Tab-separated table of C-alpha atoms and ligand atoms in Angstrom:
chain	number	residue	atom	x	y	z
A	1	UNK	CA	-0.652	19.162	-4.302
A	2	UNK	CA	-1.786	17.941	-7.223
A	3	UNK	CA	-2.277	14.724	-6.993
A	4	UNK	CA	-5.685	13.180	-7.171
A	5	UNK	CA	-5.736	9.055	-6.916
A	6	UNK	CA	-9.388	9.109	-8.306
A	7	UNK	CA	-7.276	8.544	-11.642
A	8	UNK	CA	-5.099	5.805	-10.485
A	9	UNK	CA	-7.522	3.576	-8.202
A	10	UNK	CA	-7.774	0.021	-8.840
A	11	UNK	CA	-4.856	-0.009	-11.490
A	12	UNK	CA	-2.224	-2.166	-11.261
A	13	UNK	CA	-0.163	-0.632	-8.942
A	14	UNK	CA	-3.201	-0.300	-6.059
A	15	UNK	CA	-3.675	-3.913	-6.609
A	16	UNK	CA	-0.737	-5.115	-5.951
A	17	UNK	CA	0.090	-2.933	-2.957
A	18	UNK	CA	-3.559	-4.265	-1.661
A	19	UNK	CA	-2.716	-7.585	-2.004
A	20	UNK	CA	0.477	-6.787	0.260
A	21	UNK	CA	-1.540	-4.337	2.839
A	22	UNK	CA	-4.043	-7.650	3.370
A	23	UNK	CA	-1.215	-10.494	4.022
A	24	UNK	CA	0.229	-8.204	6.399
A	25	UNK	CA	-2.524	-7.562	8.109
A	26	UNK	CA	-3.349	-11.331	8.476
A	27	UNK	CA	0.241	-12.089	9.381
A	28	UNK	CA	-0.039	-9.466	12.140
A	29	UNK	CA	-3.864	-10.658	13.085
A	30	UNK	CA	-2.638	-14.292	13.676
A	31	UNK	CA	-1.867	-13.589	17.257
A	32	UNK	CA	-4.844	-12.147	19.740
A	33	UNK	CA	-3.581	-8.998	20.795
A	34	UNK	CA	-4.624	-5.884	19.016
A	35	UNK	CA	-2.468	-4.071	16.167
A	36	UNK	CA	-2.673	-0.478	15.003
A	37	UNK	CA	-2.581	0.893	11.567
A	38	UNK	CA	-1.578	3.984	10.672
A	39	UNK	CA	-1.532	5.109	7.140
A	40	UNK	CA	0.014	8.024	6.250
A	41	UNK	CA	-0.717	9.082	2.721
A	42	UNK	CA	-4.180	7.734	2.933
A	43	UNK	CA	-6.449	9.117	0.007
A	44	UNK	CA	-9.782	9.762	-0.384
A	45	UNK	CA	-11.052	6.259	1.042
A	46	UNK	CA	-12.958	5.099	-1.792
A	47	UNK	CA	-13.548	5.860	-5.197
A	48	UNK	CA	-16.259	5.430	-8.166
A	49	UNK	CA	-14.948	3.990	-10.894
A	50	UNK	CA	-17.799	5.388	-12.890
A	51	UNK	CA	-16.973	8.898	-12.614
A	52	UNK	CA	-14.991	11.257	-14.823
A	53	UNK	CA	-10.957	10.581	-13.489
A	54	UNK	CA	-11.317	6.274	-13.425
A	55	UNK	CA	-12.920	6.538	-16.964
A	56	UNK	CA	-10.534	9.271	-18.388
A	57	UNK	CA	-7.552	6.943	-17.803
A	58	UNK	CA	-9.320	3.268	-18.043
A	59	UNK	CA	-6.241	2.454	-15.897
A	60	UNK	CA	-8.642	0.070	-13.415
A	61	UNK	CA	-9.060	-1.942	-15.837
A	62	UNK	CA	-5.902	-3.008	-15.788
A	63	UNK	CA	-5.662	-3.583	-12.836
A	64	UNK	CA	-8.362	-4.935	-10.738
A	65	UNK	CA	-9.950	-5.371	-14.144
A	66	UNK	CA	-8.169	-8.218	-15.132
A	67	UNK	CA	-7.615	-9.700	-11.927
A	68	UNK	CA	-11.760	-9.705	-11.334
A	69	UNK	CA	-11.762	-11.478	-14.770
A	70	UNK	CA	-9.034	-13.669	-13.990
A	71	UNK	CA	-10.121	-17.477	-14.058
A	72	UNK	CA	-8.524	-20.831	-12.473
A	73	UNK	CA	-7.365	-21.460	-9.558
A	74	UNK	CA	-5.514	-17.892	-7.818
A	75	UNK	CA	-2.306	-18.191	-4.510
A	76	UNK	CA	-4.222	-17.495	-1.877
A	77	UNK	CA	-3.137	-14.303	-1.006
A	78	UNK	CA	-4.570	-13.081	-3.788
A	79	UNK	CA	-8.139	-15.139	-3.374
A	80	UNK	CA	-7.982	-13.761	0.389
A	81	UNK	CA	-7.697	-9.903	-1.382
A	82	UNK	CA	-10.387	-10.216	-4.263
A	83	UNK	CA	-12.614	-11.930	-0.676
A	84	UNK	CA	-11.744	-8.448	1.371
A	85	UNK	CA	-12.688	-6.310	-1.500
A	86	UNK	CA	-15.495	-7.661	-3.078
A	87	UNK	CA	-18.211	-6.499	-0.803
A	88	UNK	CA	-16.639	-3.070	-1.121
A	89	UNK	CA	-16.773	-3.367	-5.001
A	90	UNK	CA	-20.585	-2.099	-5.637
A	91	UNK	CA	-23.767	-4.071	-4.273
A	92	UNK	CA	-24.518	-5.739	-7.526
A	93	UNK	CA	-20.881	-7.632	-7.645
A	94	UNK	CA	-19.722	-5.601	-10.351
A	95	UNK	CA	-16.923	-3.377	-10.651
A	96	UNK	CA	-18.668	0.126	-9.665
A	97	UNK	CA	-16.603	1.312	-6.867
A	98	UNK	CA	-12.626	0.103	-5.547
A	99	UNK	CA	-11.721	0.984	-2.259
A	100	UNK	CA	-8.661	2.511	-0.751
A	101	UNK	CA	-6.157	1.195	1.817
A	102	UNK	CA	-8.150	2.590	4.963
A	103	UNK	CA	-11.340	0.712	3.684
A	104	UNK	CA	-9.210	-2.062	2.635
A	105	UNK	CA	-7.402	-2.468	6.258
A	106	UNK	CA	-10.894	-1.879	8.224
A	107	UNK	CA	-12.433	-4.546	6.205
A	108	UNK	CA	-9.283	-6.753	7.977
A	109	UNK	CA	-9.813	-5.094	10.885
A	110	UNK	CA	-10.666	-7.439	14.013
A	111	UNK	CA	-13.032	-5.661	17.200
A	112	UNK	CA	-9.418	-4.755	19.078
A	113	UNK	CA	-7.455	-3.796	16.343
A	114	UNK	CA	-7.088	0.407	15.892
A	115	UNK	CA	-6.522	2.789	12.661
A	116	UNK	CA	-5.281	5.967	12.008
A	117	UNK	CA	-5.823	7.475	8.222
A	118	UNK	CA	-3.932	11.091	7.309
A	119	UNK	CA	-4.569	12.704	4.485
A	120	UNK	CA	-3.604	16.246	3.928
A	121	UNK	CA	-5.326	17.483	0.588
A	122	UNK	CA	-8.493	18.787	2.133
A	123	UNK	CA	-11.095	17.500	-0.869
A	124	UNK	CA	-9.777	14.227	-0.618
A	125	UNK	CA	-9.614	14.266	3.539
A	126	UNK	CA	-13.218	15.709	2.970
A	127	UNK	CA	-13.531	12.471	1.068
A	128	UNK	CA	-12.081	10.204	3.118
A	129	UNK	CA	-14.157	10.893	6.412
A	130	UNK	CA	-17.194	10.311	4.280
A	131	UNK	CA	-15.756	6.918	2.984
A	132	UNK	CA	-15.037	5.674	6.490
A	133	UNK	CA	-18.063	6.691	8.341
A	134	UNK	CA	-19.651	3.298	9.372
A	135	UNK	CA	-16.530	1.609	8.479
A	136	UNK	CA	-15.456	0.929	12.602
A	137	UNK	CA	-13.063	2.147	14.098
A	138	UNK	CA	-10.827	4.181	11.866
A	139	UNK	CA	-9.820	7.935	13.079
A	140	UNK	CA	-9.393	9.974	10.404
A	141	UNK	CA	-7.014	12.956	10.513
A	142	UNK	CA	-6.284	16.054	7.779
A	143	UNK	CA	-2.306	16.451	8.839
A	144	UNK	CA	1.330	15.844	7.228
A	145	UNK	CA	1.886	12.057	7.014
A	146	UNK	CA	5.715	12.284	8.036
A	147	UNK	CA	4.128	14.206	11.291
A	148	UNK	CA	1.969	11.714	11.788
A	149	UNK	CA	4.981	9.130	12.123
A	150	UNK	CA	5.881	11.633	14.973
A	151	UNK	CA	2.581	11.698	16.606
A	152	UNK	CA	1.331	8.530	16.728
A	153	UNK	CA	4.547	6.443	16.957
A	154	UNK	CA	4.684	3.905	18.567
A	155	UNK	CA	1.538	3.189	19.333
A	156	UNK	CA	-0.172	1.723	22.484
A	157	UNK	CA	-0.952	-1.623	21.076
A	158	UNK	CA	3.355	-1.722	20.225
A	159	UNK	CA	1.969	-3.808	17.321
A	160	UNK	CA	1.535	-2.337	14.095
A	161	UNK	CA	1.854	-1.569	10.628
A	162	UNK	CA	2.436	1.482	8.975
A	163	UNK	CA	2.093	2.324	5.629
A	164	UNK	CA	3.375	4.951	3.792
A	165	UNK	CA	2.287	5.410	-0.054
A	166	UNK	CA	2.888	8.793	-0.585
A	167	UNK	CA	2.433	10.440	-4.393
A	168	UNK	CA	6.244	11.149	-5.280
A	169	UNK	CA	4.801	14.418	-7.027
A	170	UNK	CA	7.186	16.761	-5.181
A	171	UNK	CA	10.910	16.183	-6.033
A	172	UNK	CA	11.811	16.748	-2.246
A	173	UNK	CA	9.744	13.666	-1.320
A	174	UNK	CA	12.434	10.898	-2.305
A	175	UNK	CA	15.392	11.930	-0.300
A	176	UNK	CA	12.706	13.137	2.578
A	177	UNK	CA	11.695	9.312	2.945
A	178	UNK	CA	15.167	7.650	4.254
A	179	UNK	CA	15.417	10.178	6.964
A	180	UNK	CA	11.394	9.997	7.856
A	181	UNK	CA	11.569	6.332	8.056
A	182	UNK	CA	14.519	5.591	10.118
A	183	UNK	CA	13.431	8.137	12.410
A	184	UNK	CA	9.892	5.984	12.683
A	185	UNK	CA	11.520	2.937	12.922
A	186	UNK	CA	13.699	4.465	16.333
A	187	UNK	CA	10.828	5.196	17.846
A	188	UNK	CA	8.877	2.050	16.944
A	189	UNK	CA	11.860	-0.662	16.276
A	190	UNK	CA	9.468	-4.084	15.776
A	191	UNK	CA	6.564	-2.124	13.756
A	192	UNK	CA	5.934	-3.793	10.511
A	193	UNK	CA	6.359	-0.572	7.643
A	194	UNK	CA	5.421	-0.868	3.974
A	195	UNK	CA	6.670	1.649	1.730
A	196	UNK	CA	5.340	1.489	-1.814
A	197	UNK	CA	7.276	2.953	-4.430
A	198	UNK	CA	6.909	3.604	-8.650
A	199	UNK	CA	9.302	1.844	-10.566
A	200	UNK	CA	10.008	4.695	-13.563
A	201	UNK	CA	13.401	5.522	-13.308
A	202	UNK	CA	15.055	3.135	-11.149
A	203	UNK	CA	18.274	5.131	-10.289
A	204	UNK	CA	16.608	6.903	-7.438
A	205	UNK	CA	15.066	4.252	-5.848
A	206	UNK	CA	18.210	2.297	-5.445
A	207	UNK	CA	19.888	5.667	-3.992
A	208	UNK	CA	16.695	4.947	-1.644
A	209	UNK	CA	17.247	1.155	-0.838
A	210	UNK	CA	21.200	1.309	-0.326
A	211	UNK	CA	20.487	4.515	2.078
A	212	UNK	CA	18.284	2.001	4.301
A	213	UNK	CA	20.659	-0.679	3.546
A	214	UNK	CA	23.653	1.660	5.074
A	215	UNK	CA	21.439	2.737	7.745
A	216	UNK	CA	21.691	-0.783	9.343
A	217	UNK	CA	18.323	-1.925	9.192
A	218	UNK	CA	17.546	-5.741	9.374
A	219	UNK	CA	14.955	-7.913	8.127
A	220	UNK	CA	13.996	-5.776	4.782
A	221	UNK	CA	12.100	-7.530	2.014
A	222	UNK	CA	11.544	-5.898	-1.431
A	223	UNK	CA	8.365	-7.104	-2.934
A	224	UNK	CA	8.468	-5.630	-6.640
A	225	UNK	CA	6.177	-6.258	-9.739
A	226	UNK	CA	7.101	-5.493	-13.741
A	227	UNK	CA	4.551	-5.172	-16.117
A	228	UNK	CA	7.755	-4.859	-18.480
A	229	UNK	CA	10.875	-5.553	-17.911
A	230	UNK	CA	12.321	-2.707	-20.059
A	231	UNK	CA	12.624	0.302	-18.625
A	232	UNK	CA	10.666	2.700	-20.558
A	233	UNK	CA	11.731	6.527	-19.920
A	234	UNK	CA	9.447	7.813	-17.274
A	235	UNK	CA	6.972	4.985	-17.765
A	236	UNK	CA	5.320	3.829	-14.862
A	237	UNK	CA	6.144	0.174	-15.838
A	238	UNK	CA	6.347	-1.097	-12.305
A	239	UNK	CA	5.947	-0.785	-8.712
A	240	UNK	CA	7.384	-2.536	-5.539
A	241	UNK	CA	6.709	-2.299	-1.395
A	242	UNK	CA	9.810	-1.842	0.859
A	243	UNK	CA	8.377	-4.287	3.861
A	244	UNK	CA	10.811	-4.115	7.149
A	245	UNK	CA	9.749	-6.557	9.907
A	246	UNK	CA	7.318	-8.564	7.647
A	247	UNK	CA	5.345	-11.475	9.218
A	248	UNK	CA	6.604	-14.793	8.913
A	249	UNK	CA	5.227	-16.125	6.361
A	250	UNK	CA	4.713	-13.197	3.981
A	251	UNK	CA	7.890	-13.099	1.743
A	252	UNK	CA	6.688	-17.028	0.662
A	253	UNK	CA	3.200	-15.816	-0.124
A	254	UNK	CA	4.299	-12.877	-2.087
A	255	UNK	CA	6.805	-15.160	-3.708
A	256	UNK	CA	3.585	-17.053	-4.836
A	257	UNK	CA	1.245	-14.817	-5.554
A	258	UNK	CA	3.411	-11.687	-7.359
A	259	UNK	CA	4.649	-14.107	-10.046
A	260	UNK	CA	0.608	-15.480	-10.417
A	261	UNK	CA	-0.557	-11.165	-10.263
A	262	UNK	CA	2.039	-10.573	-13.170
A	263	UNK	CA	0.879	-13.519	-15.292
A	264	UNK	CA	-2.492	-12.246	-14.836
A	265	UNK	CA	-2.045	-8.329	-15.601
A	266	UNK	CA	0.677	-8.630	-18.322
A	267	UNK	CA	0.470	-12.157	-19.901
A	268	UNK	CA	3.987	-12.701	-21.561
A	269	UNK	CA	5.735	-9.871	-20.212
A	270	UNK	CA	5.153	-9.503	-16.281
A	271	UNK	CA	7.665	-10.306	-13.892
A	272	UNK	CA	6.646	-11.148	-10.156
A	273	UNK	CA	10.036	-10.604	-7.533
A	274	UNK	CA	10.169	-11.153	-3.890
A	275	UNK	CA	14.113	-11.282	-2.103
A	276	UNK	CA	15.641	-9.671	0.522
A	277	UNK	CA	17.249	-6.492	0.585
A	278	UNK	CA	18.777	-6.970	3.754
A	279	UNK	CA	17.865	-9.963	5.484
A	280	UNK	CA	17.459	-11.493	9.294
B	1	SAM	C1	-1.103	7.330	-3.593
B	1	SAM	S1	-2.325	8.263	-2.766
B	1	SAM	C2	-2.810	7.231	-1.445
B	1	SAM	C3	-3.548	5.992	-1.811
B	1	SAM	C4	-3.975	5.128	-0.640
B	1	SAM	N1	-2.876	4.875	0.275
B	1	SAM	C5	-4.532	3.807	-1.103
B	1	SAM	O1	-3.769	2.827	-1.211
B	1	SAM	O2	-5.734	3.714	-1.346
B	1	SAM	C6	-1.357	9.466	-1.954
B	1	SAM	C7	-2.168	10.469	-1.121
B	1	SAM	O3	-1.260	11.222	-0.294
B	1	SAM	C8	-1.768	12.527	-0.144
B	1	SAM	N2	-0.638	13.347	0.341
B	1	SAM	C9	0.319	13.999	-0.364
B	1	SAM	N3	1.251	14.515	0.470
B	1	SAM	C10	0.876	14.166	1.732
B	1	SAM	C11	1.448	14.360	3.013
B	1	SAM	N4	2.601	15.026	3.174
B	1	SAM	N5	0.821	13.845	4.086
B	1	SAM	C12	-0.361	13.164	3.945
B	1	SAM	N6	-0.943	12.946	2.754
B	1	SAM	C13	-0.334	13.430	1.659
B	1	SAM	C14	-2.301	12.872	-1.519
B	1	SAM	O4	-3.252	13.907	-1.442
B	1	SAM	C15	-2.907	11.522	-1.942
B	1	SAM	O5	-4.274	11.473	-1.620
């Protein structure tokens, strides 16, 4: 295990799951009752974009970067994500610090609503209880996020979202997701689930999508952005989120706001894409 996301946060990809993570969350906050989130690959929480791995790559300022910079008028999912992060951002109002999805969801959060965060590298679950001490009430566990699907599934509140954003660093992880998530979704049929994956080499990922497809799973809305629309070899030049059950209302504000995010973070050359893989 590898993987650190100290070098990744805030870059294009984080953004533009973020934006996602907080018009779900509103979608599923627009009725009283509580929700629960549980995120499975959760990180270290929060992360200085001053130290040593943010500056080594530069790749935040990309990313959140040029969105912070961005001027005229923004859809307002993405106005309602730069509002959730900002006071998260550094006390000044600069760009010091960018948080991570449990920060991110908490800051959504209402009193009744519940999270769970896993994280199984122990610096960054080390990390991660630090970030979200003080930050209500998120419980914060160091275990296997595909075991945590198991555990905590569904939960009480049988409202939820779950979202898995796991590092594809181990080659076993792709084929491991279809059979993780279906099991999940057996067990917890109307949860809301966001699945982000790397656009690099695209074969793989459409093995992944037709294996859901197959599996006979309704309502399924791919939400993908291009900062390219070549395919480079083994470029990161994309990402998308896998939603199933997504609020109503979400696929038309992602269909606004991706196209706006890709104008924004590659002028000329983004592409913002929002269509069913399966629909109702
Ligand atoms: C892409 S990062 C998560 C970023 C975070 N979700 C966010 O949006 O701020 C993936 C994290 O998953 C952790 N990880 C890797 N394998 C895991 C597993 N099987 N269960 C839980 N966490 C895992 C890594 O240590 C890493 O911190």
């Amino acid at each position: 295990m590898n993987y650190r996301h100290a070098f990744h946060a805030g870059n294009f990809a984080d953004v533009m799951k973020h934006v996602c993570l907080v018009a779900l969350l509103r979608g599923l906050s627009r009725k009283d009752s509580a929700w629960c989130f549980l995120d499975t690959h959760a990180g270290a929480g929060d992360y200085d974009l001053g130290a040593p791995p943010s500056q080594k790559t530069g790749e935040y300022r990309h990313g959140i970067g040029r969105l912070w910079q961005a001027t005229g008028p923004l859809p307002d999912a993405l106005t309602d994500y730069l509002n959730v992060i900002r006071p998260l951002l550094g006390n000044d109002g600069t760009l010091r610090r960018y948080p991570g999805s449990p920060l991110i969801a908490a800051a959504v959060a209402r009193p009744q609503d519940r999270l769970i965060a896993c994280e199984l590298n122990p610096l960054e679950f080390a990390t991660l209880g630090e970030a979200c001490r003080g930050h209500g009430p998120i419980t914060v566990q160091q275990m296997d996020g595909y075991q945590a699907l198991k555990a905590y599934l569904p939960p009480r509140e049988r409202r939820g979202l779950v979202l898995i954003d796991p590092p594809y660093e181990q080659p076993g992880e792709l084929p491991r997701l279809p059979r993780e998530l279906l099991a999940a979704h057996k067990r917890f049929a109307t949860g809301v689930y966001a699945l982000w994956y790397p656009l690099k080499d695209e074969g793989p990922i459409a093995g992944l999508k037709r294996q859901l497809k197959d599996a006979g799973l309704r309502r399924i809305l791919q939400v993908e952005l291009r900062l390219t629309p070549l395919v480079q070899g083994g470029m990161l030049h994309g990402c998308g989120v896998l939603v199933i059950n997504p609020p109503w209302g979400f696929a038309q504000q992602m269909a606004t706001a991706m196209p706006a995010l890709a104008a924004i973070l590659a002028p000329g050359s983004g592409q913002g894409r929002v269509d069913w893989l399966v629909p109702e």
